[in-house]
Coordinates of C-alpha atoms and ligand atoms in Angstrom, one line a residue:
M240 CA 21.1 14.2 23.1
S241 CA 19.2 13.1 20.1
L242 CA 18.4 14.5 16.7
I243 CA 14.7 14.8 15.9
V244 CA 13.0 15.8 12.7
Q245 CA 9.5 17.4 13.5
K246 CA 7.0 18.2 10.8
F247 CA 4.0 20.4 11.2
G248 CA 1.2 20.3 8.6
G249 CA -0.7 23.2 7.1
T250 CA -3.5 23.3 9.7
S251 CA -0.9 23.3 12.5
V252 CA 0.6 26.5 11.1
G253 CA -2.7 27.9 9.8
D254 CA -2.6 31.3 11.5
V255 CA -0.3 33.5 13.6
D256 CA -1.6 32.0 16.9
R257 CA -0.9 28.5 15.8
I258 CA 2.5 29.4 14.5
K259 CA 3.3 30.8 17.9
A260 CA 1.9 27.7 19.6
V261 CA 4.1 25.5 17.4
A262 CA 7.1 27.6 18.2
K263 CA 6.4 27.1 21.9
R264 CA 6.2 23.4 21.4
I265 CA 9.5 23.4 19.5
A266 CA 11.1 25.5 22.2
C267 CA 10.2 22.9 24.8
S268 CA 11.9 20.1 22.7
K269 CA 14.9 22.4 22.4
D270 CA 15.0 23.0 26.1
A271 CA 14.9 19.2 26.7
G272 CA 18.2 19.2 24.9
H273 CA 17.4 17.9 21.5
D274 CA 18.8 18.9 18.2
L275 CA 16.0 19.8 15.9
V276 CA 15.2 20.0 12.2
I277 CA 11.7 21.3 11.6
V278 CA 9.7 20.8 8.4
V279 CA 6.6 22.9 7.7
S280 CA 3.8 22.9 5.1
A281 CA 2.3 26.0 3.7
M282 CA -0.2 27.8 6.0
G283 CA -3.7 26.4 5.9
H284 CA -5.1 26.2 2.4
T285 CA -2.4 28.3 0.8
T286 CA -1.5 25.6 -1.8
D287 CA -5.1 25.3 -2.9
E288 CA -5.5 29.1 -3.1
L289 CA -2.3 29.5 -5.1
T290 CA -3.5 26.8 -7.5
S291 CA -6.8 28.5 -8.1
L292 CA -5.0 31.8 -8.5
A293 CA -3.0 30.2 -11.3
Q294 CA -6.1 28.8 -12.9
S295 CA -7.7 32.2 -13.0
I296 CA -4.9 33.2 -15.3
S297 CA -4.2 30.0 -17.3
M298 CA -6.0 26.7 -17.5
N299 CA -2.8 25.1 -18.6
P300 CA 0.1 26.8 -16.9
A301 CA 3.7 25.5 -17.4
Q302 CA 4.6 23.0 -14.6
R303 CA 7.8 25.0 -14.0
E304 CA 5.8 28.1 -13.2
M305 CA 3.4 26.1 -11.0
D306 CA 6.4 24.9 -9.0
M307 CA 7.7 28.5 -8.8
L308 CA 4.3 29.6 -7.5
L309 CA 3.5 26.8 -5.1
S310 CA 6.9 26.7 -3.5
T311 CA 6.3 30.2 -2.2
G312 CA 3.6 28.8 0.2
E313 CA 6.1 27.0 2.3
Q314 CA 8.6 29.9 2.1
V315 CA 6.1 32.0 4.0
S316 CA 5.6 29.6 6.8
I317 CA 9.3 28.8 7.4
A318 CA 10.2 32.5 7.7
L319 CA 7.3 33.2 10.1
L320 CA 8.1 30.1 12.2
A321 CA 11.8 31.0 12.4
M322 CA 10.8 34.6 13.5
A323 CA 8.4 33.1 16.2
L324 CA 11.2 30.9 17.5
N325 CA 13.7 33.8 17.6
E326 CA 11.1 35.8 19.6
L327 CA 11.2 33.0 22.1
G328 CA 15.0 33.3 22.3
V329 CA 15.5 30.1 20.3
P330 CA 18.2 30.4 17.7
A331 CA 16.5 29.3 14.4
V332 CA 17.1 29.8 10.7
S333 CA 14.8 29.1 7.8
M334 CA 15.9 27.3 4.7
T335 CA 14.3 26.5 1.3
G336 CA 14.6 23.0 -0.2
S337 CA 17.4 24.1 -2.4
Q338 CA 19.3 25.8 0.4
V339 CA 19.3 22.5 2.5
G340 CA 20.4 20.6 -0.6
I341 CA 17.3 18.5 -1.4
V342 CA 18.1 17.4 -4.9
T343 CA 15.3 15.9 -6.9
E344 CA 14.5 14.6 -10.4
S345 CA 13.6 17.3 -12.8
A346 CA 9.9 16.2 -13.2
H347 CA 8.1 19.4 -12.1
G348 CA 5.1 18.9 -9.9
R349 CA 5.9 15.3 -8.9
A350 CA 9.7 15.2 -8.5
R351 CA 11.2 12.4 -6.4
I352 CA 14.1 13.0 -4.1
L353 CA 17.5 11.8 -5.3
E354 CA 19.7 12.9 -2.5
I355 CA 20.0 15.3 0.4
R356 CA 23.4 17.0 0.8
T357 CA 23.4 17.4 4.5
D358 CA 26.7 19.4 5.1
R359 CA 25.1 22.8 5.5
L360 CA 22.3 21.4 7.7
Q361 CA 24.8 19.5 9.8
S362 CA 27.0 22.5 10.5
L363 CA 23.9 24.7 11.4
I364 CA 22.8 21.9 13.8
Q365 CA 26.3 21.9 15.3
E366 CA 26.0 25.6 15.9
G367 CA 22.9 24.9 18.0
Q368 CA 20.5 26.3 15.4
V369 CA 17.0 25.0 14.9
V370 CA 16.8 24.6 11.2
V371 CA 13.3 25.3 9.7
V372 CA 13.0 23.6 6.3
A373 CA 10.4 24.3 3.6
G374 CA 8.5 21.0 2.9
F375 CA 7.3 19.9 -0.5
Q376 CA 10.1 21.4 -2.5
G377 CA 13.6 20.7 -3.8
T378 CA 15.9 21.6 -6.6
S379 CA 16.9 20.0 -9.8
L380 CA 19.2 20.7 -12.6
S381 CA 17.6 21.8 -15.9
S382 CA 18.8 20.5 -19.2
F383 CA 21.1 23.6 -19.3
G384 CA 22.6 22.6 -16.0
T385 CA 21.0 25.4 -14.1
A386 CA 19.1 25.0 -10.8
E387 CA 15.4 24.8 -11.0
I388 CA 12.8 24.8 -8.2
T389 CA 10.7 21.6 -8.1
T390 CA 7.9 20.3 -5.9
L391 CA 7.3 16.8 -4.8
G392 CA 3.6 16.5 -5.4
R393 CA 0.6 17.3 -3.1
G394 CA 1.1 16.2 0.5
G395 CA 4.9 16.2 -0.2
S396 CA 6.0 17.8 3.1
D397 CA 5.7 14.4 4.8
T398 CA 8.1 13.1 2.3
T399 CA 10.5 15.9 2.9
A400 CA 10.4 15.2 6.7
V401 CA 11.0 11.5 6.5
A402 CA 13.7 11.8 3.8
L403 CA 15.5 14.3 6.0
A404 CA 15.3 11.9 8.9
A405 CA 16.7 9.1 6.7
A406 CA 19.5 11.3 5.3
L407 CA 20.5 12.7 8.7
E408 CA 20.1 9.3 10.4
A409 CA 17.9 11.2 12.9
D410 CA 16.9 9.4 16.1
S411 CA 13.2 9.9 15.3
C412 CA 10.8 11.7 13.0
E413 CA 7.7 13.2 14.5
I414 CA 4.8 14.2 12.2
Y415 CA 2.3 16.6 13.8
T416 CA -1.0 17.0 12.2
D417 CA -4.6 17.8 12.9
V418 CA -5.7 14.2 13.8
S419 CA -4.6 12.2 16.8
G420 CA -2.8 9.6 14.8
V421 CA -3.7 6.5 12.7
L422 CA -7.2 5.1 13.6
T423 CA -8.4 1.6 13.2
T424 CA -10.7 2.8 10.5
D425 CA -12.4 5.9 9.1
P426 CA -14.1 7.6 12.1
R427 CA -16.6 9.3 9.9
K428 CA -18.0 5.9 9.0
V429 CA -17.3 4.0 12.2
K430 CA -18.0 5.9 15.4
D431 CA -16.0 3.8 17.7
A432 CA -12.8 3.8 15.6
R433 CA -9.8 3.8 18.0
L434 CA -6.3 5.2 17.9
M435 CA -3.6 2.6 17.0
D436 CA -0.6 2.7 19.3
E437 CA 1.6 1.1 16.8
V438 CA 1.5 0.0 13.2
S439 CA 4.2 -1.3 10.9
C440 CA 5.0 0.5 7.7
D441 CA 4.0 -2.6 5.7
E442 CA 0.6 -2.6 7.4
M443 CA 0.3 1.1 6.9
L444 CA 1.0 0.7 3.1
E445 CA -1.6 -2.1 2.9
L446 CA -4.1 0.2 4.6
A447 CA -3.4 2.7 1.8
S448 CA -6.7 4.4 1.6
L449 CA -6.9 4.7 5.4
G450 CA -3.3 5.6 5.9
A451 CA -2.9 8.1 3.1
E452 CA -5.1 10.7 4.8
V453 CA -2.7 10.8 7.7
L454 CA 0.6 10.3 6.1
H455 CA 1.7 10.5 2.5
P456 CA 2.4 7.0 1.2
R457 CA 5.7 8.1 -0.3
A458 CA 6.8 9.1 3.2
V459 CA 5.8 5.7 4.5
E460 CA 7.8 4.0 1.7
I461 CA 10.9 5.9 2.6
A462 CA 10.4 5.1 6.3
R463 CA 10.0 1.4 5.5
N464 CA 13.0 1.2 3.3
Y465 CA 15.5 3.1 5.5
G466 CA 14.2 2.0 8.8
V467 CA 13.0 5.5 10.0
E468 CA 10.8 5.3 13.1
I469 CA 7.9 7.8 12.9
M470 CA 5.6 9.1 15.5
V471 CA 2.3 10.6 14.1
G472 CA 0.2 12.7 16.4
S473 CA -1.8 15.8 17.0
S474 CA 0.0 19.2 17.1
S475 CA -2.5 20.5 19.6
S476 CA -2.3 17.9 22.3
N477 CA 0.4 16.1 24.3
E478 CA -1.2 12.8 23.9
K479 CA 0.8 10.0 22.4
G480 CA 0.0 9.3 18.8
T481 CA 0.7 6.3 16.6
K482 CA 4.2 4.8 16.3
L483 CA 5.2 3.5 12.8
T484 CA 7.8 0.8 12.9
S485 CA 10.0 -0.6 10.2
S486 CA 12.2 -3.7 10.5
S487 CA 14.2 -3.3 7.3
K488 CA 17.1 -0.9 7.2
R489 CA 18.7 -0.3 3.8
S490 CA 21.6 2.1 3.6
L491 CA 21.3 5.1 1.4
G492 CA 22.5 3.8 -2.0
R493 CA 23.7 5.5 -5.1
E494 CA 20.4 4.9 -6.9
G495 CA 18.6 7.9 -5.5
L496 CA 16.9 8.2 -2.2
E497 CA 13.4 7.7 -3.6
L498 CA 14.5 5.7 -6.6
G499 CA 16.0 2.7 -4.9
R500 CA 14.9 -0.6 -6.4
P501 CA 11.3 -1.1 -5.5
V502 CA 11.6 -4.9 -5.2
D503 CA 13.9 -5.8 -2.3
G504 CA 13.2 -9.5 -1.8
V505 CA 12.0 -12.7 -3.3
E506 CA 11.0 -15.8 -1.5
L507 CA 9.9 -19.3 -2.4
L508 CA 7.6 -21.3 -0.1
E509 CA 7.5 -25.0 -1.0
N510 CA 5.2 -27.8 0.0
Q511 CA 2.0 -26.0 -0.7
A512 CA -1.3 -27.4 -1.9
V513 CA -4.1 -25.7 -3.7
I514 CA -7.7 -26.6 -3.0
A515 CA -10.2 -25.4 -5.6
L516 CA -13.9 -25.5 -4.9
S517 CA -16.3 -24.7 -7.7
H518 CA -20.1 -24.5 -8.2
L519 CA -20.6 -23.4 -4.6
P520 CA -24.0 -21.7 -3.9
D521 CA -23.7 -17.9 -4.2
R522 CA -25.2 -16.7 -1.0
P523 CA -24.0 -15.0 2.2
G524 CA -22.4 -17.4 4.7
I525 CA -20.8 -20.0 2.5
A526 CA -17.3 -18.7 2.7
A527 CA -17.7 -18.0 6.4
H528 CA -18.9 -21.6 7.1
L529 CA -16.1 -23.2 5.0
F530 CA -13.3 -21.3 6.6
E531 CA -14.7 -21.6 10.1
V532 CA -14.6 -25.3 9.8
L533 CA -11.1 -25.2 8.5
S534 CA -10.0 -23.0 11.3
K535 CA -11.6 -25.2 14.0
G536 CA -9.7 -28.0 12.4
N537 CA -6.5 -25.9 12.9
V538 CA -5.8 -25.6 9.2
N539 CA -4.0 -22.4 8.5
V540 CA -5.1 -21.1 5.2
D541 CA -2.7 -18.8 3.3
L542 CA -4.1 -17.2 0.1
I543 CA -7.8 -17.2 -0.7
I544 CA -9.2 -16.2 -4.0
Q545 CA -12.8 -16.1 -4.9
S546 CA -13.6 -15.1 -8.4
T547 CA -16.6 -13.3 -9.8
H548 CA -19.8 -15.2 -10.1
E549 CA -20.6 -17.4 -13.0
G550 CA -24.3 -17.7 -13.2
N551 CA -25.4 -18.1 -9.7
S552 CA -22.5 -20.1 -8.3
N553 CA -19.1 -19.3 -6.9
D554 CA -15.6 -20.7 -7.1
I555 CA -13.1 -20.4 -4.3
A556 CA -9.5 -21.5 -4.3
F557 CA -7.0 -21.4 -1.5
T558 CA -3.6 -22.6 -0.5
I559 CA -2.6 -24.5 2.6
S560 CA 0.5 -26.4 3.7
E561 CA 0.7 -29.8 2.0
S562 CA 0.7 -31.5 5.3
D563 CA -2.8 -30.3 6.1
L564 CA -4.3 -31.5 2.8
T565 CA -5.9 -34.8 3.9
K566 CA -7.4 -33.2 6.9
A567 CA -8.7 -30.2 5.0
K568 CA -10.2 -32.3 2.2
S569 CA -12.1 -34.5 4.6
L570 CA -13.5 -31.4 6.5
I571 CA -14.6 -29.8 3.2
N572 CA -16.1 -33.0 1.8
D573 CA -18.4 -33.1 4.8
I574 CA -19.6 -29.6 4.0
L575 CA -20.0 -30.1 0.3
I576 CA -22.4 -33.0 1.0
S577 CA -24.9 -30.5 2.4
I578 CA -24.3 -27.4 0.3
G579 CA -23.2 -29.0 -3.0
G580 CA -20.2 -28.0 -5.1
K581 CA -17.1 -29.7 -6.5
I582 CA -13.6 -30.0 -5.0
S583 CA -10.3 -30.6 -6.6
S584 CA -6.8 -30.2 -5.3
D585 CA -3.2 -30.0 -6.4
T586 CA -0.2 -30.9 -4.4
G587 CA 3.4 -30.2 -5.1
M588 CA 2.9 -26.5 -5.5
S589 CA 5.2 -23.6 -4.5
K590 CA 4.4 -20.0 -3.7
L591 CA 6.8 -17.4 -5.1
S592 CA 6.6 -13.9 -3.8
I593 CA 8.4 -10.6 -4.4
S594 CA 8.2 -7.9 -1.8
G595 CA 8.9 -4.1 -1.6
A596 CA 7.3 -0.9 -0.7
G597 CA 4.4 0.2 -2.9
I598 CA 4.7 -2.5 -5.5
M599 CA 1.1 -2.3 -6.8
G600 CA 1.3 1.5 -7.1
R601 CA 4.0 0.9 -9.7
P602 CA 2.1 -0.8 -12.5
G603 CA 5.1 -2.3 -14.2
I604 CA 6.3 -4.5 -11.4
A605 CA 3.6 -7.2 -11.1
A606 CA 3.6 -7.3 -14.9
S607 CA 7.2 -7.9 -15.1
L608 CA 7.0 -10.7 -12.5
F609 CA 4.3 -12.5 -14.4
D610 CA 6.2 -11.9 -17.6
T611 CA 9.4 -13.4 -16.3
I612 CA 7.5 -16.5 -15.1
S613 CA 5.6 -17.0 -18.3
R614 CA 8.7 -16.5 -20.4
A615 CA 10.2 -19.4 -18.5
G616 CA 7.3 -21.4 -19.7
I617 CA 5.7 -21.7 -16.2
N618 CA 1.9 -21.5 -15.7
L619 CA 0.5 -19.3 -12.9
R620 CA -1.9 -21.3 -10.9
L621 CA -3.0 -18.5 -8.5
I622 CA -2.1 -14.9 -8.2
A623 CA -2.3 -12.7 -5.1
T624 CA -1.4 -9.0 -5.1
S625 CA -1.0 -6.4 -2.5
E626 CA 0.8 -3.1 -1.9
V627 CA 3.9 -4.7 -0.5
K628 CA 3.8 -8.2 -2.0
V629 CA 2.9 -10.0 -5.2
S630 CA 2.7 -13.8 -5.0
C631 CA 2.0 -16.5 -7.5
V632 CA 1.5 -20.2 -7.0
I633 CA 3.4 -22.4 -9.4
D634 CA 4.2 -26.0 -10.0
A635 CA 7.0 -26.9 -7.5
K636 CA 9.2 -28.5 -10.1
Y637 CA 9.8 -25.0 -11.6
G638 CA 10.5 -23.5 -8.2
S639 CA 14.2 -23.0 -8.4
K640 CA 14.1 -22.0 -12.0
A641 CA 11.5 -19.3 -11.2
L642 CA 13.5 -18.1 -8.2
R643 CA 16.6 -17.7 -10.4
E644 CA 14.8 -15.9 -13.2
V645 CA 12.9 -13.6 -10.9
S646 CA 16.0 -12.6 -8.9
E647 CA 17.7 -11.8 -12.2
T648 CA 14.8 -9.7 -13.4
F649 CA 14.8 -7.6 -10.2
E650 CA 18.5 -7.7 -9.8
L651 CA 18.4 -9.2 -6.3
N652 CA 21.5 -10.5 -4.6
D653 CA 21.9 -13.6 -2.4
S654 CA 21.0 -11.8 0.8
Q655 CA 17.6 -10.9 -0.7
I656 CA 16.6 -14.4 -1.8
F657 CA 14.8 -16.6 0.7
L658 CA 13.9 -20.2 0.5
N659 CA 11.2 -21.5 2.8
P660 CA 11.6 -18.6 5.3
I661 CA 10.3 -19.2 8.8
Q662 CA 7.4 -16.9 9.6
T663 CA 8.4 -14.8 12.6
V664 CA 5.8 -12.4 13.9
N665 CA 6.0 -10.3 17.0
S666 CA 3.8 -12.0 19.5
D667 CA 2.0 -8.8 20.3
S668 CA 1.2 -8.2 16.7
P669 CA -2.6 -8.4 16.4
E670 CA -4.2 -10.5 13.6
V671 CA -6.0 -7.4 12.4
R672 CA -4.7 -3.9 13.0
G673 CA -7.1 -1.9 11.0
L674 CA -9.6 -1.7 8.2
A675 CA -9.6 0.2 5.0
L676 CA -12.5 1.0 2.7
D677 CA -11.8 1.7 -0.9
C678 CA -14.8 3.3 -2.7
D679 CA -13.1 4.5 -5.9
Q680 CA -12.6 1.1 -7.4
S681 CA -14.3 -0.8 -10.1
Q682 CA -14.3 -4.4 -11.2
L683 CA -13.5 -5.5 -14.7
S684 CA -13.5 -9.0 -16.1
V685 CA -11.9 -10.3 -19.3
K686 CA -13.9 -13.3 -20.2
H687 CA -12.7 -16.3 -22.1
V688 CA -8.9 -15.7 -22.1
P689 CA -6.8 -18.6 -23.3
D690 CA -5.4 -20.8 -20.5
S691 CA -1.8 -20.7 -21.4
P692 CA 1.4 -19.2 -19.9
G693 CA 1.6 -15.6 -20.6
T694 CA -2.0 -14.5 -20.8
A695 CA -2.1 -12.9 -17.3
A696 CA 1.3 -11.4 -18.0
S697 CA 0.2 -9.8 -21.3
L698 CA -2.9 -8.4 -19.8
C699 CA -0.9 -6.9 -16.9
L700 CA 1.8 -5.6 -19.3
A701 CA -0.9 -3.8 -21.4
M702 CA -2.3 -2.2 -18.4
A703 CA 1.1 -1.3 -17.0
D704 CA 2.1 0.3 -20.3
A705 CA -1.0 2.5 -20.0
G706 CA 0.1 3.5 -16.5
I707 CA -2.9 1.7 -14.9
S708 CA -2.3 0.3 -11.4
L709 CA -4.2 -2.9 -10.7
D710 CA -5.3 -3.5 -7.2
A711 CA -6.2 -7.2 -7.4
I712 CA -6.0 -9.7 -10.2
V713 CA -8.1 -12.9 -9.9
Q714 CA -8.0 -15.8 -12.3
S715 CA -11.1 -17.9 -12.3
E716 CA -10.9 -21.5 -11.2
R717 CA -13.5 -22.7 -13.5
Q718 CA -12.7 -23.3 -17.1
H719 CA -15.2 -22.7 -19.9
N720 CA -15.9 -25.7 -22.2
D721 CA -13.2 -24.5 -24.6
G722 CA -10.7 -24.5 -21.8
S723 CA -10.6 -20.7 -21.5
R724 CA -10.8 -18.9 -18.2
D725 CA -11.8 -15.4 -17.0
I726 CA -9.5 -12.9 -15.4
S727 CA -10.9 -10.1 -13.2
F728 CA -9.2 -7.0 -12.1
I729 CA -9.9 -4.3 -9.5
L730 CA -8.8 -0.9 -10.7
K731 CA -9.4 2.7 -10.0
R732 CA -12.7 4.0 -11.4
E733 CA -10.9 6.8 -13.1
D734 CA -8.7 4.4 -15.0
R735 CA -11.7 2.4 -16.3
R736 CA -11.8 4.1 -19.8
K737 CA -8.0 3.9 -20.2
A738 CA -8.3 0.2 -19.6
D739 CA -10.7 -0.2 -22.5
L740 CA -8.1 1.3 -24.8
A741 CA -5.2 -0.6 -23.3
L742 CA -6.9 -4.0 -23.6
A743 CA -8.4 -3.5 -27.1
P744 CA -5.4 -4.8 -29.1
L745 CA -5.2 -7.9 -26.9
L746 CA -8.9 -8.7 -27.1
A747 CA -8.7 -8.4 -30.8
Q748 CA -6.0 -11.1 -30.8
W749 CA -7.9 -13.6 -28.7
A750 CA -11.0 -14.9 -30.5
G751 CA -14.1 -15.0 -28.3
T752 CA -12.8 -12.8 -25.5
N753 CA -14.9 -10.0 -24.2
L754 CA -14.7 -7.3 -21.5
E755 CA -17.4 -7.2 -18.8
E756 CA -17.8 -4.5 -16.2
G757 CA -18.9 -5.7 -12.8
M758 CA -21.6 -4.2 -10.6
P759 CA -20.6 -1.1 -8.6
I760 CA -18.5 -2.3 -5.8
V761 CA -16.3 -1.3 -2.8
K762 CA -13.5 -3.1 -1.3
V763 CA -13.2 -3.7 2.5
S764 CA -9.7 -4.8 3.6
A765 CA -8.5 -6.1 7.0
V766 CA -4.8 -5.7 7.6
G767 CA -2.6 -7.2 10.3
A768 CA 0.8 -8.8 10.4
G769 CA -0.4 -11.3 13.0
M770 CA -2.8 -13.0 10.6
R771 CA 0.1 -14.8 9.0
V772 CA 0.5 -17.2 11.9
R773 CA -3.0 -17.5 13.1
A774 CA -5.8 -19.8 11.7
G775 CA -9.2 -18.3 11.3
T776 CA -8.7 -14.6 10.6
A777 CA -10.4 -14.8 7.2
A778 CA -13.3 -16.9 8.6
K779 CA -14.0 -14.1 11.2
M780 CA -14.2 -11.5 8.5
F781 CA -16.5 -13.6 6.3
R782 CA -18.7 -14.4 9.3
A783 CA -19.0 -10.7 10.2
L784 CA -20.2 -10.0 6.6
A785 CA -22.5 -13.0 6.5
D786 CA -24.2 -12.1 9.7
C787 CA -25.3 -8.9 8.0
E788 CA -26.5 -10.8 5.0
I789 CA -23.8 -9.2 2.8
N790 CA -22.8 -11.4 -0.2
I791 CA -19.1 -11.3 -1.1
A792 CA -18.5 -10.9 -4.8
M793 CA -14.8 -11.4 -4.8
I794 CA -12.1 -12.3 -2.2
A795 CA -8.4 -11.6 -2.7
T796 CA -6.0 -12.1 0.2
S797 CA -2.3 -11.5 0.6
E798 CA 0.0 -12.3 3.5
I799 CA -1.1 -9.6 5.8
R800 CA -4.4 -8.4 4.1
I801 CA -7.8 -9.9 3.4
S802 CA -9.9 -8.0 0.9
C803 CA -13.6 -8.6 0.2
V804 CA -15.3 -6.9 -2.7
I805 CA -18.9 -6.3 -1.9
P806 CA -21.8 -4.4 -3.5
E807 CA -21.4 -0.6 -3.1
Q808 CA -24.6 -0.1 -1.1
Y809 CA -23.3 -2.1 1.9
A810 CA -20.0 -0.2 2.3
D811 CA -20.6 1.4 5.7
K812 CA -22.5 -1.5 7.2
A813 CA -19.7 -3.9 6.2
L814 CA -17.0 -1.7 7.6
Q815 CA -18.8 -1.4 11.0
A816 CA -19.6 -5.1 11.0
V817 CA -16.0 -6.2 10.4
H818 CA -14.7 -3.6 12.9
N819 CA -17.0 -5.2 15.5
G820 CA -16.1 -8.7 14.4
F821 CA -12.4 -8.1 15.2
N822 CA -13.2 -6.1 18.4
L823 CA -11.3 -3.1 17.1
G824 CA -13.6 -0.6 18.7
L825 CA -13.3 1.4 21.9
V826 CA -13.6 -0.8 24.9
Ligands
LIG297 N1 1.6 22.4 0.8 C1 1.6 21.2 0.1 C2 0.2 20.7 -0.2 O1 -0.7 21.3 0.3 C3 2.5 20.1 0.7 C4 2.0 19.6 2.0 O2 1.2 20.3 2.7 O3 2.4 18.5 2.4 O4 0.0 19.7 -0.8
MG298 MG1 -0.6 16.4 4.7

């Protein structure tokens, strides 16, 4: 007999008939002998309706009162579902967040879960009851020590379900929604998008904009950290959905279920070389050609960075293993003869990376990594950022020093520090699992920043202090005549104005720097754990774009993600082309 947590979203319990259908489904699982904890959202659009009701009374209601109001939505659906189960002869009891002991921070409207006191739940389960829990809510202590109702933020019922599964050490967590699972990309844009059978939590987090519509990212973070296996599927069919896997398994610590340290590992990869190409022609197909030739020569490229254009030429830098350097250089030299451009290379480099769920969504983390490294007097040669990993390439002679300082900053213990880890990837893990399209991003460059340790760090710290999450940070390869460089960022469009304010004091300090807004862009990302061990994945993506004559403005890769920034007007075309390029469509 196993313990299963099942969650049903708002659409799945949208009306009486659907509630009855859900109850039948639950009754079947109960008949099959499972112990069940059920989490439900508010019926249909209840939460939106309650929100507008509040707005018709006050444009600025107290957050405490909003939580009081919004939490009623889920209270309706749990009671009705428990009644429907009782009608079917299934013993069931409904419980609010506070009744089941979901203890949260006191931040109303966006509280994170600290702990779940499972005693009451456990004894009800023992009695054979199906416990129907209100999603999206919890309880905190006010400053007077009295209990307060809190909510977890929109879409928070997923978080409730996965947190319950972690706290109860449930055998599985099933999330039922109105879609069939996680698709290879947005089906509204790509008609032949296909259901993924399986995806890892890391991949899902990297596919943020794609995944977030199916499962709340905070829920995925909990699943990743505590090793909860999730099944996401449709509540109205019996077809298998998508399985979310996680390899790590932390135990519930004392730090708070959702507050555990975001960084849970640091690694140093030695014997790396950086190849920097500059003054390449700025036209579609150049990147594709370069990386195709490298891939045919069996050179596995790790990080690739292409910065914004300077005039009408491009710079691309990438890292490879030192042992491939001679081969790579001769392959590239042959190409440069025909297309023009300059090459330089550095050997004796190391890549230092920190990992953890949702790193880039927490603005302070990348900043404090860069800050730690620059305080140690170490220059950042390249930077690569992603949702679950931030890497920087540094001079190898500072490797162990950097490793030491970084593990201290993030309070990591010996078991979380890895030197030259061997890349192991499931053999059936595809090079690309799915594609995400981010349309709410904009590109910002700081021109002429001094080339000295600490500039990237101070830029990132300034942004972090203003609460701005950066999505990619790219330092230009090319130096201006005065030795200065450019640093470009991708950030949310809505944060664009905040960034002006945040950066102003820094720009005032550095003579000659200025801020430049790039053209309207979108970001297409290909994600897959298998790309780590295969040569040529990036080349395929660049080729797919080049074949549709789409020019790439910026490239930023990370271990399991390749992102290309392209002009906004090509968004849909690019997504379809890359989807075809990796044969992700229906067969
Ligand atoms: N009812 C809440 C919302 O609409 C929580 C949820 O459905 O996950 O955001
Ligand atoms: Mg939802």
